[in-house]
PDB file of C-alpha atoms in Angstrom:
ATOM      1  CA  MET A 722      -9.170   6.368  22.749  1.00  0.00           C
ATOM      2  CA  ALA A 723      -7.106   6.173  25.788  1.00  0.00           C
ATOM      3  CA  VAL A 724      -9.508   3.707  26.816  1.00  0.00           C
ATOM      4  CA  THR A 725      -8.887   1.605  24.347  1.00  0.00           C
ATOM      5  CA  ASP A 726      -5.613   0.943  24.450  1.00  0.00           C
ATOM      6  CA  GLU A 727      -5.788   0.147  27.821  1.00  0.00           C
ATOM      7  CA  ALA A 728      -8.276  -2.468  26.852  1.00  0.00           C
ATOM      8  CA  ILE A 729      -5.716  -4.137  24.158  1.00  0.00           C
ATOM      9  CA  GLU A 730      -2.972  -3.863  26.532  1.00  0.00           C
ATOM     10  CA  LYS A 731      -4.467  -6.611  28.887  1.00  0.00           C
ATOM     11  CA  ILE A 732      -5.749  -8.714  26.276  1.00  0.00           C
ATOM     12  CA  LYS A 733      -1.999  -8.907  25.048  1.00  0.00           C
ATOM     13  CA  GLY A 734      -2.150  -9.114  27.997  1.00  0.00           C
ATOM     14  CA  MET A 735      -3.309 -11.771  28.525  1.00  0.00           C
ATOM     15  CA  ILE A 736      -1.969 -13.383  25.536  1.00  0.00           C
ATOM     16  CA  VAL A 737       2.059 -13.052  25.626  1.00  0.00           C
ATOM     17  CA  SER A 738       1.484 -14.055  29.065  1.00  0.00           C
ATOM     18  CA  GLY A 739      -0.216 -17.675  27.543  1.00  0.00           C
ATOM     19  CA  ALA A 740      -3.502 -16.994  29.667  1.00  0.00           C
ATOM     20  CA  LEU A 741      -4.328 -18.233  25.783  1.00  0.00           C
ATOM     21  CA  GLY A 742      -3.417 -18.535  23.379  1.00  0.00           C
ATOM     22  CA  PRO A 743      -3.581 -19.270  19.646  1.00  0.00           C
ATOM     23  CA  GLY A 744      -6.832 -21.118  19.128  1.00  0.00           C
ATOM     24  CA  ASP A 745      -8.745 -20.274  22.271  1.00  0.00           C
ATOM     25  CA  ARG A 746     -11.834 -18.749  22.762  1.00  0.00           C
ATOM     26  CA  LEU A 747     -11.913 -16.194  24.569  1.00  0.00           C
ATOM     27  CA  PRO A 748     -14.405 -15.898  27.797  1.00  0.00           C
ATOM     28  CA  LYS A 749     -17.794 -14.024  26.916  1.00  0.00           C
ATOM     29  CA  GLU A 750     -17.749 -10.506  26.768  1.00  0.00           C
ATOM     30  CA  SER A 751     -19.511 -10.023  30.152  1.00  0.00           C
ATOM     31  CA  GLU A 752     -17.138 -11.518  31.700  1.00  0.00           C
ATOM     32  CA  LEU A 753     -13.570 -10.938  29.583  1.00  0.00           C
ATOM     33  CA  ALA A 754     -15.015  -7.010  30.403  1.00  0.00           C
ATOM     34  CA  THR A 755     -15.666  -7.472  34.308  1.00  0.00           C
ATOM     35  CA  GLU A 756     -12.972  -9.961  34.466  1.00  0.00           C
ATOM     36  CA  LEU A 757     -10.004  -7.128  33.404  1.00  0.00           C
ATOM     37  CA  GLY A 758     -12.011  -3.875  34.326  1.00  0.00           C
ATOM     38  CA  LEU A 759     -13.128  -2.961  31.556  1.00  0.00           C
ATOM     39  CA  SER A 760     -16.277  -1.507  29.788  1.00  0.00           C
ATOM     40  CA  ARG A 761     -18.439  -3.981  27.726  1.00  0.00           C
ATOM     41  CA  ASN A 762     -17.736  -0.977  25.037  1.00  0.00           C
ATOM     42  CA  SER A 763     -14.177  -0.381  25.579  1.00  0.00           C
ATOM     43  CA  LEU A 764     -13.623  -3.916  24.634  1.00  0.00           C
ATOM     44  CA  ARG A 765     -15.527  -4.341  21.810  1.00  0.00           C
ATOM     45  CA  GLU A 766     -13.545  -2.061  20.311  1.00  0.00           C
ATOM     46  CA  ALA A 767     -10.479  -3.512  21.399  1.00  0.00           C
ATOM     47  CA  VAL A 768     -11.399  -6.858  20.058  1.00  0.00           C
ATOM     48  CA  ARG A 769     -12.412  -4.837  15.857  1.00  0.00           C
ATOM     49  CA  ALA A 770      -8.558  -3.433  17.019  1.00  0.00           C
ATOM     50  CA  LEU A 771      -6.585  -6.725  17.171  1.00  0.00           C
ATOM     51  CA  ALA A 772      -9.266  -8.167  14.571  1.00  0.00           C
ATOM     52  CA  LEU A 773      -7.642  -6.073  12.190  1.00  0.00           C
ATOM     53  CA  ILE A 774      -4.171  -6.576  13.152  1.00  0.00           C
ATOM     54  CA  ARG A 775      -5.229 -11.149  13.113  1.00  0.00           C
ATOM     55  CA  VAL A 776      -4.515 -11.138  16.927  1.00  0.00           C
ATOM     56  CA  LEU A 777      -7.957 -12.150  16.889  1.00  0.00           C
ATOM     57  CA  ASP A 778     -10.490 -14.228  14.827  1.00  0.00           C
ATOM     58  CA  VAL A 779     -14.752 -13.361  15.568  1.00  0.00           C
ATOM     59  CA  ARG A 780     -16.837 -15.315  14.339  1.00  0.00           C
ATOM     60  CA  GLN A 781     -20.706 -14.385  14.354  1.00  0.00           C
ATOM     61  CA  GLY A 782     -22.809 -16.500  16.687  1.00  0.00           C
ATOM     62  CA  ASP A 783     -19.223 -18.542  17.506  1.00  0.00           C
ATOM     63  CA  GLY A 784     -17.672 -16.404  19.347  1.00  0.00           C
ATOM     64  CA  THR A 785     -13.970 -14.725  19.299  1.00  0.00           C
ATOM     65  CA  TYR A 786     -10.677 -16.611  19.192  1.00  0.00           C
ATOM     66  CA  VAL A 787      -6.867 -16.020  19.362  1.00  0.00           C
ATOM     67  CA  THR A 788      -5.301 -17.086  15.492  1.00  0.00           C
ATOM     68  CA  SER A 789      -2.842 -18.360  15.175  1.00  0.00           C
ATOM     69  CA  LEU A 790      -0.149 -15.939  15.927  1.00  0.00           C
ATOM     70  CA  ASP A 791       1.646 -16.396  12.751  1.00  0.00           C
ATOM     71  CA  PRO A 792       3.839 -14.494  11.366  1.00  0.00           C
ATOM     72  CA  LYS A 793       2.794 -14.718   8.280  1.00  0.00           C
ATOM     73  CA  LEU A 794      -0.704 -13.317   9.852  1.00  0.00           C
ATOM     74  CA  LEU A 795       0.303 -11.192  10.991  1.00  0.00           C
ATOM     75  CA  LEU A 796       2.577  -9.310   8.600  1.00  0.00           C
ATOM     76  CA  GLU A 797      -0.202  -9.382   6.559  1.00  0.00           C
ATOM     77  CA  ALA A 798      -0.801  -5.516   8.376  1.00  0.00           C
ATOM     78  CA  MET A 799       2.183  -4.475   7.573  1.00  0.00           C
ATOM     79  CA  SER A 800       1.852  -5.517   3.885  1.00  0.00           C
ATOM     80  CA  PHE A 801      -1.261  -3.272   4.206  1.00  0.00           C
ATOM     81  CA  VAL A 802       0.139  -0.012   5.918  1.00  0.00           C
ATOM     82  CA  VAL A 803       3.039  -0.043   3.055  1.00  0.00           C
ATOM     83  CA  ASP A 804       0.685   0.336   0.239  1.00  0.00           C
ATOM     84  CA  PHE A 805       0.504   4.049   1.630  1.00  0.00           C
ATOM     85  CA  HIS A 806       3.935   5.605   0.697  1.00  0.00           C
ATOM     86  CA  ARG A 807       4.966   7.988  -0.877  1.00  0.00           C
ATOM     87  CA  ASP A 808       6.419   8.081  -4.187  1.00  0.00           C
ATOM     88  CA  ASP A 809       9.204   9.398  -2.012  1.00  0.00           C
ATOM     89  CA  THR A 810       9.904   6.838   0.806  1.00  0.00           C
ATOM     90  CA  VAL A 811      10.172   3.909  -2.060  1.00  0.00           C
ATOM     91  CA  LEU A 812      14.751   4.598  -1.911  1.00  0.00           C
ATOM     92  CA  GLU A 813      13.664   3.605   1.666  1.00  0.00           C
ATOM     93  CA  PHE A 814      12.287   0.845   0.802  1.00  0.00           C
ATOM     94  CA  LEU A 815      15.005  -0.949  -1.310  1.00  0.00           C
ATOM     95  CA  ALA A 816      17.731   0.130   1.359  1.00  0.00           C
ATOM     96  CA  VAL A 817      15.272  -1.822   3.885  1.00  0.00           C
ATOM     97  CA  ARG A 818      14.969  -4.912   0.459  1.00  0.00           C
ATOM     98  CA  ARG A 819      19.093  -4.258   0.107  1.00  0.00           C
ATOM     99  CA  ILE A 820      19.495  -5.860   2.821  1.00  0.00           C
ATOM    100  CA  LEU A 821      17.130  -8.496   4.347  1.00  0.00           C
ATOM    101  CA  GLU A 822      17.294 -10.022   0.316  1.00  0.00           C
ATOM    102  CA  PRO A 823      20.423 -10.885   0.226  1.00  0.00           C
ATOM    103  CA  ALA A 824      20.818 -12.652   3.971  1.00  0.00           C
ATOM    104  CA  ALA A 825      18.026 -14.439   2.729  1.00  0.00           C
ATOM    105  CA  THR A 826      19.099 -15.573  -0.457  1.00  0.00           C
ATOM    106  CA  ALA A 827      22.005 -17.011   0.794  1.00  0.00           C
ATOM    107  CA  MET A 828      20.281 -18.673   3.302  1.00  0.00           C
ATOM    108  CA  ALA A 829      18.185 -20.433   0.511  1.00  0.00           C
ATOM    109  CA  GLY A 830      21.647 -21.421  -0.623  1.00  0.00           C
ATOM    110  CA  GLN A 831      22.051 -23.730   1.724  1.00  0.00           C
ATOM    111  CA  ARG A 832      18.236 -25.432   1.864  1.00  0.00           C
ATOM    112  CA  ILE A 833      16.881 -24.257  -1.621  1.00  0.00           C
ATOM    113  CA  ALA A 834      15.414 -28.073  -3.466  1.00  0.00           C
ATOM    114  CA  GLU A 835      17.013 -29.428  -6.627  1.00  0.00           C
ATOM    115  CA  GLU A 836      13.515 -29.781  -7.765  1.00  0.00           C
ATOM    116  CA  GLU A 837      12.117 -26.500  -7.551  1.00  0.00           C
ATOM    117  CA  LEU A 838      16.055 -24.560  -9.054  1.00  0.00           C
ATOM    118  CA  ASP A 839      14.641 -27.050 -11.995  1.00  0.00           C
ATOM    119  CA  ALA A 840      11.555 -24.459 -11.715  1.00  0.00           C
ATOM    120  CA  LEU A 841      12.719 -20.913 -11.670  1.00  0.00           C
ATOM    121  CA  GLU A 842      14.893 -22.225 -14.817  1.00  0.00           C
ATOM    122  CA  GLY A 843      11.719 -23.083 -16.644  1.00  0.00           C
ATOM    123  CA  GLN A 844      10.092 -20.065 -15.545  1.00  0.00           C
ATOM    124  CA  LEU A 845      13.410 -17.622 -16.581  1.00  0.00           C
ATOM    125  CA  ASP A 846      13.313 -20.373 -20.032  1.00  0.00           C
ATOM    126  CA  ALA A 847       9.525 -20.066 -21.093  1.00  0.00           C
ATOM    127  CA  LEU A 848       9.689 -15.787 -20.653  1.00  0.00           C
ATOM    128  CA  GLY A 849      12.435 -15.718 -22.935  1.00  0.00           C
ATOM    129  CA  THR A 850      15.293 -13.121 -23.488  1.00  0.00           C
ATOM    130  CA  GLU A 851      12.698 -10.540 -24.892  1.00  0.00           C
ATOM    131  CA  PRO A 852       9.703 -10.006 -21.905  1.00  0.00           C
ATOM    132  CA  SER A 853       6.980  -7.657 -22.343  1.00  0.00           C
ATOM    133  CA  VAL A 854       7.648  -5.050 -19.309  1.00  0.00           C
ATOM    134  CA  GLU A 855       4.769  -6.213 -17.276  1.00  0.00           C
ATOM    135  CA  GLU A 856       5.696 -10.150 -18.039  1.00  0.00           C
ATOM    136  CA  LEU A 857       9.321  -9.099 -16.637  1.00  0.00           C
ATOM    137  CA  VAL A 858       8.219  -7.453 -13.655  1.00  0.00           C
ATOM    138  CA  ALA A 859       5.111 -10.174 -13.328  1.00  0.00           C
ATOM    139  CA  ALA A 860       8.630 -13.346 -13.089  1.00  0.00           C
ATOM    140  CA  ASP A 861      10.151 -10.811 -11.095  1.00  0.00           C
ATOM    141  CA  LEU A 862       8.454 -11.040  -7.591  1.00  0.00           C
ATOM    142  CA  GLU A 863       7.418 -14.902  -8.351  1.00  0.00           C
ATOM    143  CA  PHE A 864      11.200 -15.190  -8.785  1.00  0.00           C
ATOM    144  CA  HIS A 865      12.828 -14.413  -5.820  1.00  0.00           C
ATOM    145  CA  ARG A 866       9.025 -15.152  -3.436  1.00  0.00           C
ATOM    146  CA  ARG A 867       9.711 -18.785  -5.270  1.00  0.00           C
ATOM    147  CA  ILE A 868      14.004 -17.939  -4.028  1.00  0.00           C
ATOM    148  CA  VAL A 869      12.432 -16.397  -0.395  1.00  0.00           C
ATOM    149  CA  ALA A 870      10.206 -19.001   0.921  1.00  0.00           C
ATOM    150  CA  SER A 871      13.065 -20.962   1.318  1.00  0.00           C
ATOM    151  CA  CYS A 872      14.548 -19.528   3.330  1.00  0.00           C
ATOM    152  CA  GLY A 873      14.239 -21.424   5.670  1.00  0.00           C
ATOM    153  CA  ASN A 874      12.659 -18.397   8.496  1.00  0.00           C
ATOM    154  CA  THR A 875       8.492 -17.695   7.796  1.00  0.00           C
ATOM    155  CA  VAL A 876       9.054 -14.072   8.774  1.00  0.00           C
ATOM    156  CA  LEU A 877      11.633 -13.313   6.888  1.00  0.00           C
ATOM    157  CA  CYS A 878       9.560 -14.025   4.395  1.00  0.00           C
ATOM    158  CA  SER A 879       6.796 -12.305   5.640  1.00  0.00           C
ATOM    159  CA  LEU A 880       8.917  -9.206   5.989  1.00  0.00           C
ATOM    160  CA  LEU A 881      10.122  -9.274   2.651  1.00  0.00           C
ATOM    161  CA  ASP A 882       6.925 -10.272   0.935  1.00  0.00           C
ATOM    162  CA  GLY A 883       4.605  -6.791   2.520  1.00  0.00           C
ATOM    163  CA  LEU A 884       7.943  -5.307   0.834  1.00  0.00           C
ATOM    164  CA  SER A 885       7.248  -6.365  -2.754  1.00  0.00           C
ATOM    165  CA  GLY A 886       5.057  -3.639  -3.140  1.00  0.00           C
ATOM    166  CA  PRO A 887       5.752  -0.765  -2.635  1.00  0.00           C
ATOM    167  CA  THR A 888       9.358  -1.468  -4.832  1.00  0.00           C
ATOM    168  CA  THR A 889       7.080  -2.684  -7.770  1.00  0.00           C
ATOM    169  CA  ARG A 890       6.362   0.261  -9.662  1.00  0.00           C
ATOM    170  CA  ALA A 891       9.475   1.408  -9.654  1.00  0.00           C
ATOM    171  CA  ARG A 892      11.221  -1.441 -11.330  1.00  0.00           C
ATOM    172  CA  VAL A 893       8.088  -1.138 -13.952  1.00  0.00           C
ATOM    173  CA  TRP A 894       9.131   3.509 -14.405  1.00  0.00           C
ATOM    174  CA  ARG A 895      12.726   1.394 -14.469  1.00  0.00           C
ATOM    175  CA  GLY A 896      11.467  -1.365 -18.045  1.00  0.00           C
ATOM    176  CA  LEU A 897       9.679   1.291 -19.548  1.00  0.00           C
ATOM    177  CA  THR A 898      12.557   4.046 -19.419  1.00  0.00           C
ATOM    178  CA  GLN A 899      16.677   2.426 -18.446  1.00  0.00           C
ATOM    179  CA  GLN A 900      17.300   1.192 -22.310  1.00  0.00           C
ATOM    180  CA  ASP A 901      18.874  -2.628 -20.840  1.00  0.00           C
ATOM    181  CA  ALA A 902      18.087  -2.943 -17.951  1.00  0.00           C
ATOM    182  CA  VAL A 903      15.203  -5.896 -18.930  1.00  0.00           C
ATOM    183  CA  SER A 904      18.776  -7.536 -20.003  1.00  0.00           C
ATOM    184  CA  ARG A 905      20.218  -6.980 -17.337  1.00  0.00           C
ATOM    185  CA  THR A 906      17.516  -8.180 -14.946  1.00  0.00           C
ATOM    186  CA  LEU A 907      17.665 -11.777 -16.782  1.00  0.00           C
ATOM    187  CA  HIS A 908      21.635 -11.619 -16.998  1.00  0.00           C
ATOM    188  CA  GLU A 909      21.291 -11.013 -12.988  1.00  0.00           C
ATOM    189  CA  HIS A 910      18.288 -13.456 -12.430  1.00  0.00           C
ATOM    190  CA  ARG A 911      20.083 -16.936 -14.829  1.00  0.00           C
ATOM    191  CA  GLN A 912      23.871 -15.325 -12.191  1.00  0.00           C
ATOM    192  CA  ILE A 913      21.340 -15.722  -9.207  1.00  0.00           C
ATOM    193  CA  LEU A 914      19.727 -19.151  -9.525  1.00  0.00           C
ATOM    194  CA  ALA A 915      23.577 -20.164 -10.929  1.00  0.00           C
ATOM    195  CA  ALA A 916      24.701 -18.646  -7.518  1.00  0.00           C
ATOM    196  CA  LEU A 917      22.190 -21.153  -6.177  1.00  0.00           C
ATOM    197  CA  ARG A 918      22.744 -23.570  -8.022  1.00  0.00           C
ATOM    198  CA  ALA A 919      26.190 -23.980  -7.073  1.00  0.00           C
ATOM    199  CA  ARG A 920      25.402 -23.296  -3.552  1.00  0.00           C
ATOM    200  CA  ASP A 921      27.052 -21.296  -3.656  1.00  0.00           C
ATOM    201  CA  ALA A 922      25.603 -19.147  -0.037  1.00  0.00           C
ATOM    202  CA  GLU A 923      28.004 -15.790  -0.636  1.00  0.00           C
ATOM    203  CA  ALA A 924      27.798 -15.271  -4.108  1.00  0.00           C
ATOM    204  CA  ALA A 925      23.842 -15.951  -4.249  1.00  0.00           C
ATOM    205  CA  ARG A 926      24.351 -12.903  -1.668  1.00  0.00           C
ATOM    206  CA  SER A 927      26.838 -10.790  -3.708  1.00  0.00           C
ATOM    207  CA  TRP A 928      23.960 -11.154  -7.190  1.00  0.00           C
ATOM    208  CA  ALA A 929      20.832 -10.623  -5.270  1.00  0.00           C
ATOM    209  CA  THR A 930      22.881  -7.495  -4.107  1.00  0.00           C
ATOM    210  CA  VAL A 931      24.106  -6.437  -7.250  1.00  0.00           C
ATOM    211  CA  HIS A 932      20.127  -6.698  -8.640  1.00  0.00           C
ATOM    212  CA  ILE A 933      18.580  -5.089  -6.019  1.00  0.00           C
ATOM    213  CA  ALA A 934      21.305  -2.033  -5.658  1.00  0.00           C
ATOM    214  CA  SER A 935      20.713  -1.718  -9.293  1.00  0.00           C
ATOM    215  CA  VAL A 936      17.159  -0.801  -9.175  1.00  0.00           C
ATOM    216  CA  GLU A 937      17.968   1.450  -7.004  1.00  0.00           C
ATOM    217  CA  GLN A 938      20.931   3.284  -8.143  1.00  0.00           C
ATOM    218  CA  TRP A 939      19.360   4.005 -11.738  1.00  0.00           C
ATOM    219  CA  LEU A 940      16.091   5.160  -8.962  1.00  0.00           C
ATOM    220  CA  ARG A 941      18.072   7.802  -7.298  1.00  0.00           C
ATOM    221  CA  SER A 942      19.457   8.929 -11.233  1.00  0.00           C
ATOM    222  CA  THR A 943      15.695   9.850 -11.945  1.00  0.00           C
ATOM    223  CA  LEU A 944      14.575  11.594  -9.011  1.00  0.00           C
TER     224      LEU A 944
END
C-alpha cells in the first residue's frame, strides 16, 4: 500500500504542477513508470485508485486521461462516502448543512433569475397543501437543489448536493411522526421564496436556517 500511495502522490504531483492538465492523456504505462521510478504494477494500482475518485479516466483501447477536474465530478467521491453514514452521525451532517445552505441561499438571493423563482413557485403550487411525505421530501430536495444551483459557486453546490442524502431519511421520519411537519415545511419554503423574490439575502438566510434547524431540533428530541 505504501508503494501505491507513493505512485498516487507522484501522479498527483504531475497534475498539481501543471505537467498534466485537464483532458491530457497520460504517457504510455511503460514510459510513465520509468519516468516516475515506479513498477508498472504500482502504477496500475495508482491509476485504478485515481480513476475511482474521478481524477483519471481510463478508456479501454485508447489510454488514460486526466478528467476535467470539475468540482462536481471530483466531489462525487464524497457523495459515495457519505452514503455509509451511521444514524448517530446524521446530526453532524445536519449541522454542516445548517452552516452551508443558508449561506448558499443568501448568495442565490442576489443571482437567482425571476424565471427560476416562478418555476419554484409553480412547484410549490403543484404540490398542494396536503402532499404525501414522500412527495414532500422529494420536492424539498429539488427546491433546495435549485436554489443552491443559483448561488454561483459550483464547489458549494456540489458539497450540499452530497450532504443531502444522509438527511433524507430523517426528513421522512419527521414527516411521518411530527404532527405539523408538512405544513411547517411548506410554510418555510414559501418564506424562503418570498425573501428571494424580495432580494432580501439576510431574510433568505434566516429562513433557510430556521428550516434546517427545525429538522435538527426534531431529530435531537427523538434520539
